[in-house]
XYZ file of C-alpha atoms in Angstrom:
503
model
C -0.083 -0.270 -0.104
C 1.340 3.288 -0.880
C 1.461 5.526 2.112
C 2.195 8.767 2.003
C 5.363 9.842 3.377
C 4.853 13.312 4.240
C 1.898 12.709 7.084
C 2.310 12.469 10.980
C 6.181 13.365 10.209
C 8.272 14.990 12.148
C 7.522 19.169 13.210
C 8.799 20.811 10.461
C 10.437 24.100 10.732
C 8.593 27.593 11.354
C 10.578 29.523 8.568
C 10.824 33.109 9.688
C 9.846 35.862 7.551
C 8.731 39.386 7.843
C 4.778 40.303 8.479
C 2.587 40.183 5.503
C 1.083 43.085 4.509
C -2.609 43.845 3.747
C -2.673 42.467 0.224
C -4.524 42.799 -3.062
C -5.128 39.109 -5.008
C -4.242 39.052 -8.686
C -5.781 41.980 -10.137
C -7.076 45.511 -8.523
C -9.585 43.270 -6.011
C -8.864 43.528 -2.717
C -8.584 40.297 -0.918
C -7.165 38.925 2.849
C -3.971 37.413 3.015
C -3.628 34.495 5.768
C -0.655 35.861 8.185
C 0.197 32.217 9.350
C 3.680 29.957 9.449
C 2.784 29.065 6.068
C 4.022 31.005 4.246
C 4.176 29.889 0.748
C 7.468 29.509 -1.362
C 7.346 29.104 -5.224
C 10.457 26.935 -6.492
C 10.868 27.035 -10.455
C 13.076 24.722 -12.283
C 13.508 25.192 -15.779
C 16.647 24.804 -18.382
C 17.210 25.137 -21.827
C 14.562 27.246 -23.616
C 13.739 28.385 -19.256
C 14.604 32.237 -20.156
C 11.748 32.242 -22.629
C 9.284 30.330 -20.078
C 10.222 32.672 -17.769
C 9.670 35.641 -19.279
C 5.614 34.369 -19.741
C 5.610 33.545 -16.423
C 6.394 35.794 -14.549
C 4.285 38.449 -15.339
C 1.006 37.001 -14.651
C 2.085 35.713 -10.749
C 0.389 37.268 -8.100
C 2.785 39.845 -6.295
C 1.015 41.133 -3.801
C -0.050 37.952 -1.979
C 3.372 36.972 0.057
C 4.472 34.606 -1.879
C 8.430 34.176 -2.194
C 9.742 33.310 -5.320
C 12.535 30.590 -5.892
C 13.845 30.235 -9.706
C 16.295 27.491 -10.156
C 17.677 27.562 -13.555
C 20.448 25.153 -14.801
C 23.441 27.248 -16.136
C 26.904 26.413 -17.096
C 29.279 26.955 -13.963
C 31.998 29.494 -15.901
C 28.744 31.385 -17.318
C 28.330 34.597 -15.733
C 24.670 34.849 -15.456
C 22.184 37.900 -15.815
C 19.317 36.677 -15.274
C 18.651 38.681 -12.582
C 19.053 41.753 -14.980
C 17.018 39.961 -17.778
C 14.109 39.062 -15.949
C 13.476 41.990 -13.701
C 12.410 43.554 -16.791
C 9.434 41.328 -16.380
C 8.107 41.875 -13.087
C 7.795 44.456 -10.217
C 8.662 42.999 -7.920
C 12.467 42.784 -6.434
C 14.266 40.456 -8.252
C 17.829 39.219 -6.679
C 20.330 37.083 -6.493
C 20.570 34.342 -3.487
C 23.603 34.860 -0.938
C 24.001 31.624 1.745
C 22.047 32.915 4.819
C 19.479 34.506 2.928
C 15.648 34.723 4.883
C 13.183 34.979 2.142
C 10.814 37.629 2.037
C 7.299 37.919 0.346
C 6.494 38.899 -2.809
C 9.947 38.848 -4.554
C 11.833 36.640 -6.855
C 15.265 34.649 -6.100
C 17.780 33.832 -8.695
C 19.875 30.751 -8.105
C 23.433 31.452 -8.903
C 25.582 29.068 -11.442
C 27.662 26.242 -9.837
C 25.937 26.122 -6.653
C 23.069 23.827 -5.061
C 20.534 25.891 -3.431
C 18.662 24.116 0.095
C 15.910 25.568 2.311
C 17.099 24.664 5.872
C 15.981 26.372 8.959
C 14.162 29.468 6.730
C 17.533 30.220 5.141
C 18.889 29.619 1.773
C 21.575 27.442 1.633
C 24.332 27.709 -1.336
C 26.690 24.239 -1.477
C 29.121 24.004 -3.301
C 28.156 20.536 -5.654
C 29.782 17.316 -6.196
C 32.358 16.456 -8.976
C 29.157 14.740 -11.023
C 27.556 15.354 -14.372
C 24.290 16.073 -13.005
C 23.360 19.468 -14.051
C 23.627 22.794 -11.391
C 21.820 23.631 -9.542
C 19.555 20.838 -9.379
C 15.931 21.079 -9.272
C 15.639 18.164 -7.110
C 17.565 18.983 -4.355
C 15.937 22.597 -3.856
C 12.543 20.872 -4.345
C 13.185 18.190 -1.712
C 13.944 20.835 0.632
C 11.194 22.811 -0.197
C 9.040 19.892 0.673
C 10.736 19.045 3.623
C 10.577 22.449 4.950
C 8.104 23.797 4.578
C 5.596 21.309 2.918
C 2.126 21.806 2.212
C 2.930 24.893 1.590
C 4.776 24.382 -1.373
C 4.752 25.174 -4.872
C 6.333 23.620 -6.729
C 6.803 25.086 -11.306
C 8.490 22.970 -13.683
C 9.303 24.810 -17.247
C 11.119 23.823 -20.302
C 14.204 21.824 -20.102
C 16.080 18.904 -21.246
C 16.526 15.553 -18.936
C 14.725 15.230 -15.772
C 15.862 16.988 -13.508
C 13.069 18.168 -10.804
C 9.997 14.645 -11.699
C 11.600 13.165 -7.878
C 11.220 16.548 -6.226
C 7.987 17.400 -7.988
C 7.143 14.390 -6.469
C 8.414 15.283 -3.185
C 6.325 18.352 -2.914
C 3.252 16.479 -4.092
C 3.918 13.607 -0.969
C 4.958 16.598 0.903
C 0.658 18.222 0.104
C 1.958 21.125 -1.998
C 1.324 21.916 -5.026
C 2.732 20.863 -8.508
C 2.274 22.994 -12.543
C 4.596 21.858 -15.342
C 4.808 23.087 -18.482
C 2.788 21.825 -20.836
C 5.297 20.272 -23.282
C 3.774 21.294 -26.327
C 4.440 24.860 -25.508
C 8.037 23.899 -24.026
C 11.037 24.865 -26.688
C 12.434 21.642 -24.911
C 9.738 19.225 -23.615
C 12.447 16.776 -21.340
C 11.901 18.318 -18.041
C 7.943 18.704 -18.572
C 7.248 15.696 -19.711
C 9.574 13.544 -17.042
C 7.842 16.078 -13.942
C 4.437 14.802 -15.679
C 5.435 10.875 -15.731
C 5.319 10.420 -12.248
C 2.362 11.336 -12.386
C 2.312 13.530 -9.375
C 1.736 17.055 -11.551
C -1.844 18.961 -10.343
C -1.673 21.398 -13.479
C -0.064 21.236 -17.124
C -0.554 24.748 -18.404
C 1.470 27.491 -21.045
C 3.147 30.094 -18.405
C 1.295 32.724 -19.164
C -1.423 30.609 -16.949
C 0.008 29.679 -14.505
C -0.145 32.731 -12.136
C -4.104 32.779 -12.068
C -4.627 29.544 -11.159
C -1.693 29.954 -8.080
C -3.854 32.707 -6.720
C -7.011 30.981 -6.881
C -4.894 28.385 -4.895
C -3.057 30.902 -2.150
C -6.251 32.844 -1.954
C -9.055 29.676 -1.155
C -5.877 27.912 1.304
C -7.336 30.509 3.885
C -10.198 30.550 3.463
C -10.434 26.587 4.890
C -10.925 26.232 8.859
C -10.021 22.525 7.930
C -8.894 22.094 11.767
C -12.712 23.831 12.444
C -14.473 21.334 10.179
C -13.262 18.459 10.967
C -13.913 18.172 14.769
C -17.804 19.028 14.035
C -17.793 16.023 10.646
C -17.175 13.317 11.198
C -20.022 11.727 9.651
C -19.006 14.073 6.506
C -15.948 12.544 7.169
C -17.563 9.069 6.705
C -19.137 9.848 3.530
C -16.838 11.402 1.767
C -14.738 8.081 2.984
C -17.650 5.833 1.457
C -17.647 7.322 -1.730
C -14.102 7.028 -2.419
C -14.477 3.481 -1.162
C -17.435 2.924 -3.693
C -15.561 4.036 -6.590
C -11.873 2.956 -6.131
C -12.102 0.307 -3.767
C -10.200 2.012 -1.178
C -10.784 1.507 2.572
C -8.855 4.212 4.177
C -11.218 4.100 7.522
C -8.719 2.829 9.377
C -6.150 5.633 8.006
C -5.297 7.814 10.607
C -7.815 11.341 10.784
C -4.717 13.879 10.635
C -3.234 12.298 7.674
C -6.602 12.202 5.536
C -7.937 15.700 6.485
C -4.603 17.397 5.679
C -5.227 15.713 2.198
C -8.680 16.554 2.018
C -7.971 20.401 2.715
C -5.322 19.738 -0.376
C -7.799 18.955 -2.867
C -10.162 21.223 -2.000
C -7.600 24.243 -2.080
C -7.108 23.137 -5.406
C -10.555 22.854 -6.235
C -11.161 26.846 -5.066
C -13.898 25.529 -2.821
C -13.993 26.009 1.190
C -16.370 24.265 3.283
C -16.535 20.031 3.092
C -20.351 20.187 1.857
C -18.571 22.483 -0.901
C -16.042 19.111 -1.551
C -18.839 16.859 -1.343
C -20.737 18.648 -4.226
C -17.651 18.606 -6.094
C -16.636 14.933 -5.901
C -20.500 14.435 -6.285
C -20.957 16.763 -9.879
C -17.181 15.250 -10.783
C -16.438 12.090 -9.660
C -13.314 11.497 -11.159
C -11.938 13.913 -8.382
C -12.513 11.099 -6.040
C -9.820 9.263 -7.522
C -7.382 12.477 -7.039
C -8.296 12.724 -3.962
C -7.573 8.109 -3.590
C -4.229 8.898 -5.190
C -2.900 11.966 -2.992
C -3.806 9.973 -0.042
C -1.894 6.829 -1.431
C 1.085 8.912 -2.782
C 4.053 8.343 -1.212
C 8.254 9.176 -1.505
C 11.049 6.383 -1.344
C 14.187 6.206 -2.016
C 17.059 3.248 -2.923
C 18.278 2.576 0.700
C 16.850 5.800 2.074
C 18.252 6.907 6.022
C 21.771 4.841 5.308
C 21.859 4.242 8.799
C 18.894 1.742 8.431
C 20.236 0.182 5.973
C 22.726 -0.249 7.473
C 21.672 -2.097 10.444
C 19.833 -3.918 7.655
C 22.363 -5.596 6.069
C 23.351 -6.980 9.141
C 19.704 -8.964 9.548
C 19.897 -9.775 5.912
C 23.763 -11.497 6.676
C 21.964 -13.567 9.861
C 19.140 -14.416 7.515
C 21.778 -16.082 4.840
C 23.796 -17.517 7.666
C 20.782 -19.961 8.078
C 20.534 -20.726 3.872
C 22.496 -23.158 2.207
C 22.823 -22.880 -1.756
C 18.759 -24.252 -2.983
C 17.020 -22.630 -0.323
C 14.136 -20.734 -0.537
C 15.028 -16.838 1.161
C 11.337 -15.486 0.902
C 10.684 -11.369 1.211
C 7.680 -8.804 0.835
C 7.998 -5.561 1.113
C 4.653 -4.325 1.970
C 3.592 -0.477 0.560
C 6.801 -0.902 -2.066
C 5.644 2.180 -4.075
C 7.897 2.778 -7.555
C 10.249 0.133 -5.980
C 12.812 1.837 -5.076
C 12.799 0.074 -1.619
C 12.147 -3.632 -2.938
C 15.148 -3.361 -5.288
C 17.121 -2.246 -2.278
C 16.806 -5.136 -0.548
C 18.106 -7.261 -4.199
C 20.780 -5.225 -3.796
C 21.668 -5.826 -0.639
C 21.049 -10.027 -0.530
C 22.671 -9.684 -4.241
C 25.855 -8.405 -2.717
C 25.847 -10.708 0.543
C 25.568 -13.929 -1.445
C 27.860 -12.406 -4.396
C 29.329 -14.869 -7.594
C 26.261 -17.238 -5.556
C 23.334 -15.086 -5.874
C 21.582 -17.298 -8.684
C 22.749 -20.501 -6.675
C 19.707 -19.732 -3.779
C 16.056 -19.064 -4.694
C 15.315 -15.621 -3.690
C 12.406 -14.187 -4.023
C 11.163 -10.473 -2.925
C 7.158 -9.964 -3.021
C 6.483 -5.990 -3.573
C 3.269 -4.959 -2.705
C 1.114 -1.586 -2.678
C -2.633 -0.882 -3.692
C -1.581 1.949 -6.148
C -1.747 0.430 -9.872
C -0.010 3.228 -11.265
C 3.071 3.311 -8.958
C 4.058 -0.485 -9.633
C 3.622 0.083 -13.456
C 7.111 2.232 -12.880
C 8.411 -0.019 -10.331
C 8.361 -2.531 -13.197
C 10.022 -0.827 -15.721
C 12.772 -0.916 -13.147
C 13.901 2.197 -15.114
C 15.117 5.417 -12.911
C 16.078 9.009 -13.199
C 19.937 9.685 -12.934
C 18.711 12.217 -10.413
C 17.175 10.298 -7.805
C 20.638 7.427 -7.160
C 23.176 10.908 -7.034
C 23.481 9.947 -3.782
C 23.816 6.503 -4.120
C 27.671 5.334 -3.857
C 29.196 4.460 -7.420
C 30.441 1.198 -7.444
C 27.753 -0.049 -5.900
C 25.584 1.620 -8.900
C 27.575 0.818 -11.871
C 27.505 -2.607 -10.081
C 23.778 -2.802 -10.014
C 22.309 -0.722 -13.096
C 22.835 -0.212 -16.877
C 22.544 3.382 -18.110
C 20.481 4.868 -20.971
C 20.748 8.471 -21.320
C 19.695 10.348 -17.892
C 18.542 7.562 -16.497
C 19.463 4.181 -15.250
C 18.172 0.869 -15.366
C 18.157 -2.195 -12.517
C 20.289 -5.173 -13.569
C 17.698 -7.914 -15.171
C 19.118 -11.066 -12.569
C 17.498 -8.429 -9.814
C 14.699 -7.219 -10.932
C 13.633 -10.776 -11.788
C 14.269 -11.781 -7.979
C 11.601 -8.965 -7.537
C 7.839 -9.725 -7.944
C 5.379 -6.587 -7.720
C 1.677 -7.733 -6.684
C -1.402 -5.130 -5.873
C -2.527 -6.036 -2.105
C -5.017 -3.538 0.559
C -3.083 -4.420 3.194
C -6.761 -4.019 5.651
C -8.256 -6.282 2.661
C -6.315 -9.349 1.497
C -4.322 -11.957 2.880
C -0.538 -12.759 3.514
C 2.433 -14.105 2.061
C 3.829 -17.346 4.235
C 6.970 -18.870 5.194
C 8.541 -15.425 5.039
C 12.235 -14.553 6.028
C 12.229 -11.240 6.059
C 9.298 -8.532 5.526
C 9.786 -4.922 5.404
C 6.691 -2.225 6.286
C 8.292 1.483 5.795
C 5.667 4.236 5.782
C 2.739 1.388 6.403
C 2.080 0.960 10.233
C 2.591 4.316 10.917
C 0.191 5.363 9.089
C -2.823 3.576 9.902
C -4.835 3.933 13.616
C -3.244 1.213 15.827
C -6.094 0.888 18.086
C -8.585 -0.228 15.189
C -5.343 -1.618 13.005
C -5.304 -4.315 15.697
C -8.924 -5.677 14.551
C -8.888 -5.139 11.520
C -7.950 -8.603 8.819
C -4.926 -7.133 7.800
C -2.037 -9.092 7.284
C 0.165 -6.992 8.918
C -2.029 -7.414 12.326
C 0.299 -9.849 14.296
C 3.061 -6.663 14.472
C 3.081 -4.538 17.575
C 1.209 -1.527 18.488
C 4.426 -0.769 19.156
C 5.583 -0.830 15.830
C 2.435 0.854 14.100
C 2.818 4.136 16.820
C 7.095 4.679 15.837
C 8.681 2.089 14.130
C 9.397 2.666 10.663
C 11.136 -0.590 9.059
C 10.311 -4.141 10.754
C 11.730 -7.281 9.737
C 10.011 -10.637 10.873
C 11.874 -13.699 9.951
C 9.881 -16.375 10.233
C 9.872 -20.580 9.051
C 6.621 -21.706 7.930
C 4.097 -19.395 10.038
C 1.523 -17.242 9.062
C 2.218 -13.278 9.358
C 0.230 -12.854 12.302
C 1.809 -15.389 14.744
C 5.495 -15.322 15.892
C 6.682 -18.240 16.852
C 9.193 -19.072 19.739
C 11.695 -19.677 17.291
C 11.270 -16.201 15.532
C 13.127 -13.200 16.001
C 12.276 -9.587 15.666
C 13.999 -6.626 14.321
C 13.110 -3.249 14.978
C 14.569 -0.196 12.960
C 14.202 2.717 14.359
C 13.608 5.282 10.930
C 15.968 8.161 11.736
C 15.133 10.540 9.235
C 12.599 8.379 7.073
C 10.271 10.550 7.023
C 9.763 14.189 7.062
């Protein structure tokens, strides 16, 4: 089951910002602006052809709603950027080059310098000298990921013209954190590689020409300030039950066991996207446009995953793999279940761990990794086993060369690893478990269920402790010829705390 990585996170840092003035909307009519600790920051990623797209985008952006705009444009390391001067002609907002430690201010456009990567840390811009690698700079993915972690649902990500796939993973991270995502319509882009790669993730909310994005952004910001979801939630359990019933009737996915804060955040996001401010209005939207139920379902299920995410956890898991193999002989079965596999990175990471431990004898064991999810679109990407170079940038170069085959700006998992991973749709709440398992990985699954209710469902993972459902991000349970709902005396249990796993 794909579970959103953004829900029940560590507390986000409050981004310190100057107080917002009374503002006007996109045109002349005055509108109130919500003054809280969630100021919107708009990340704009572009590469080749980006200047033309930016010249179309900037004049239409809202200038008085307190947003900060950050342009991350690929540039030659030796290029003396004139972006600030050129873009300053297209807007009445201040246009500034970013300096390390700078605090983003409202109604301002910021330009990332060449040959530096940019992140947002504790509310301040941080410029980082990039590693010696062939990836484009500055990295759109890296900045977008930092926005997703720092300001979450108050992030807006935009991808404009450019070659390659930089920004695609970042767009997915923003949406998973509850933010809003735009891509330039590829037909209007001088180079459609970056826009199309972002669209292919399934995480883009709006596909528009650059000149049309500003009006939509204005509506998002203005409507977001009018949605008192926290107040509505306390008095609307029947409304939530009605909405979840409609989702289940259309998608066959039951969210009744999910933690309510998770659900309310996603509902709030869809309400803002549809420009409505009450739950009753949103119910009317889903009745009039049933496809909105599919979008809500996908928003709840969306997850962020990565190869070897959280180094410390995987170092400990590698020792677990060694313990499992110590009791195996050539010809033996090794059965692993990855619940909530999303787009496959974790399942393939486990395959790599087993391959590295077994070495030349890898083919002498019957390794099967059952990777299950409820999201068919995510699994379609997982089955392909092809990943953007930017999503593998953090991987050790020797490990990358040993397990992947490069194809342009993408990498394909090697066939011997792809063949041991079996992808299948499974609903953890309703479907039966796999049997005779040596290891179960359930990162980003248990923490999103209401533990007291989850214990009493027919869920395959119900045998895992309540403590795991409350705070364990990695759980492996080796078992021999027993169901997952039991933990026989001769079985061991490993709990790997998920430091750094959720944002």
